[in-house]
Amino acid sequence: MFLNLFSRVLRVPQPIDDDNNDLEDHRTSQPAPVPRGVAQRTIFGSRGCNIYGYPSSGGILLKEADVLDLLHLSLSRSEVCECSSDPNEEDEFCDRLRRIGAKWWVSKRDWANATIGARESTEEEEKVVVYGWPAEGAGVWVLRYGSERDVPDDFGRLRLALTMEERVAMMREYGAEFAEDASQVPELRHAYMNHSGRHTAET
């Protein structure tokens, strides 16, 4: 959720869906196709875990996970998980992944290029958005910052929350806003769209 600046330049996962050395132009590149066979849902590195989703419209969803993300998605905290081979199930998972702040990328390589500064990030890619889902009732708490440069110095404590109640309580200290209808939150629009109505490029 909150990128560790040090991890941006150390052990960035290498892309597996491109076979040339030229940097991608994310504005013109076609979204990566849905991988054939079984792809990894979670990849563990020296400093944490990345969660991946593969929407049927192409491209990838990626979330740098904390413990609560894994718990919320019922994913193992110690074992690698694989994505579903059923496109509908995978799309449903992608919707859940979007609801905890996953961002869409053209490909893993495109994400890596943006992460290490090989290309300029877009305003949407720079944005930091955190969601807190109440245990009861509808709606969602939303906390936004223009970029990681804008987050408070002690913002990392949100990564230590073990329940949504804890996360929401801390988010409110930072001025989170409550949206009664989560489907009307601009950043969550794709999580509530009919799958057949999605465009190939989500951004």
C-alpha positions in Angstrom: 0.0 0.0 0.0 2.7 2.4 1.0 5.8 1.9 -1.2 9.0 1.6 0.7 11.4 4.0 -1.0 14.3 1.7 -0.3 12.6 -1.2 -1.9 12.1 0.8 -5.0 15.8 0.2 -6.0 16.5 -3.1 -4.2 15.2 -6.4 -5.4 12.5 -5.1 -7.7 10.8 -8.2 -9.1 11.9 -8.8 -12.6 9.2 -8.8 -15.3 8.3 -12.2 -16.9 6.1 -11.1 -19.7 8.5 -9.2 -22.0 11.5 -10.6 -23.9 13.3 -7.5 -25.2 15.4 -4.9 -23.5 13.7 -1.7 -24.7 11.8 0.3 -22.1 8.1 0.3 -22.6 6.1 3.4 -23.3 3.1 2.8 -21.0 1.0 5.3 -23.0 1.2 3.3 -26.2 1.9 -0.3 -25.1 -0.9 -2.8 -25.2 -1.9 -4.3 -21.9 -0.2 -7.6 -21.1 -2.5 -10.5 -22.0 -3.9 -12.7 -19.4 -1.2 -15.3 -18.6 -1.7 -18.8 -19.9 -1.5 -21.6 -17.3 -1.1 -20.8 -13.6 0.5 -17.6 -12.5 1.6 -16.6 -9.0 -0.9 -14.6 -6.9 1.7 -13.7 -4.3 5.4 -13.2 -4.6 7.6 -12.8 -1.5 10.7 -10.7 -1.5 13.4 -9.8 1.0 11.2 -7.0 2.4 7.6 -8.1 2.0 5.1 -9.5 -0.5 3.4 -8.3 -3.7 -0.1 -9.5 -4.6 -1.0 -9.8 -8.2 -4.3 -9.9 -10.1 -4.8 -10.7 -13.8 -8.1 -9.1 -15.0 -9.6 -10.6 -18.1 -9.3 -7.2 -19.8 -5.5 -7.5 -19.7 -2.7 -5.9 -17.8 -2.1 -6.6 -14.2 -3.1 -5.4 -10.8 -0.4 -5.0 -8.1 -0.6 -4.4 -4.4 2.5 -4.1 -2.2 0.9 -6.0 0.7 0.8 -5.6 4.5 -0.4 -8.3 6.9 -4.0 -7.0 6.9 -4.2 -7.1 3.1 -3.3 -10.8 3.2 -5.8 -11.5 6.0 -8.5 -9.5 4.3 -8.1 -11.5 1.1 -7.7 -14.8 2.9 -4.2 -15.3 1.4 -1.3 -17.2 3.1 1.3 -15.1 4.9 4.0 -17.7 4.4 3.2 -19.7 1.3 3.0 -18.6 -2.4 -0.6 -18.6 -3.7 -1.6 -19.1 -7.3 -4.2 -17.2 -9.3 -7.4 -18.8 -10.4 -7.5 -20.5 -13.8 -11.2 -19.5 -14.0 -11.4 -16.0 -15.6 -14.6 -15.1 -13.8 -13.1 -16.1 -10.4 -10.0 -14.1 -11.2 -12.0 -11.0 -12.2 -13.9 -11.3 -8.9 -10.6 -11.5 -7.0 -9.3 -8.5 -9.0 -12.4 -6.5 -7.8 -11.5 -7.4 -4.2 -7.9 -6.4 -4.8 -8.9 -3.0 -6.2 -10.9 -2.4 -3.0 -7.8 -2.5 -0.9 -5.8 -0.2 -3.2 -4.2 -2.3 -5.9 -3.2 -0.3 -9.0 -3.5 -1.3 -12.6 -0.4 -1.5 -14.8 0.2 -2.3 -18.5 2.6 -5.1 -17.4 5.0 -6.1 -14.7 7.7 -4.5 -16.7 5.8 -1.2 -16.9 5.5 -1.2 -13.1 9.2 -2.0 -12.7 10.1 0.9 -15.1 8.0 3.3 -13.1 9.2 2.1 -9.8 12.9 2.5 -10.5 12.4 5.8 -12.3 13.1 4.5 -15.8 10.0 6.4 -16.9 8.0 9.3 -15.4 5.0 8.2 -13.3 1.6 9.5 -14.0 -0.4 11.6 -11.5 -2.7 8.6 -10.9 0.3 6.3 -10.3 1.9 8.7 -7.9 -1.3 9.0 -5.8 -1.5 7.2 -2.4 -5.0 6.0 -1.6 -5.9 3.9 1.5 -9.2 2.3 2.1 -10.8 1.2 5.3 -13.9 -1.1 5.2 -16.2 -1.0 8.2 -16.9 -4.4 9.7 -20.6 -3.6 9.7 -22.7 -1.6 7.3 -22.0 -0.1 3.9 -19.6 2.6 2.9 -15.8 3.0 3.0 -13.2 5.3 4.6 -10.9 6.9 2.1 -7.5 8.6 2.7 -5.7 10.3 -0.2 -2.3 11.9 -0.7 -0.9 13.3 -4.0 2.3 11.1 -3.6 4.4 9.4 -1.1 6.2 12.7 -0.5 3.0 14.0 1.0 2.3 11.3 3.6 3.0 11.9 7.3 6.4 10.8 8.7 4.7 8.2 10.9 2.3 6.9 8.2 4.0 3.5 8.3 2.1 2.6 11.5 -0.9 1.8 9.4 1.0 -1.2 8.1 0.9 -2.6 11.6 -2.9 -2.7 11.9 -4.2 -6.2 12.2 -7.9 -5.5 11.8 -9.9 -3.1 9.6 -11.2 -1.4 12.8 -7.6 -0.6 13.8 -6.8 0.7 10.3 -10.0 2.9 10.2 -9.2 4.4 13.6 -5.7 5.4 12.5 -7.0 6.7 9.1 -9.5 8.9 10.9 -6.6 10.5 12.8 -5.1 11.5 9.5 -8.4 13.0 8.3 -9.9 10.1 6.3 -13.3 10.8 4.7 -16.3 8.5 4.7 -18.1 7.6 1.5 -21.5 6.1 2.0 -21.5 4.6 -1.5 -18.2 2.9 -2.3 -19.2 2.5 -5.9 -19.1 6.3 -6.2 -15.5 6.6 -5.1 -13.6 7.5 -8.3 -10.6 5.3 -7.6 -12.9 2.3 -7.1 -15.0 2.6 -10.2 -13.5 -0.4 -11.9 -14.2 -2.6 -8.8 -18.0 -2.1 -9.4 -18.2 -2.2 -13.2 -19.8 -5.1 -15.0 -16.9 -7.2 -16.3 -18.3 -7.2 -19.9 -18.3 -3.4 -19.9 -14.6 -2.9 -19.1 -12.2 -1.4 -21.5 -9.0 -3.1 -22.4 -6.9 -0.3 -20.9 -8.1 0.7 -17.4 -6.2 4.0 -17.1 
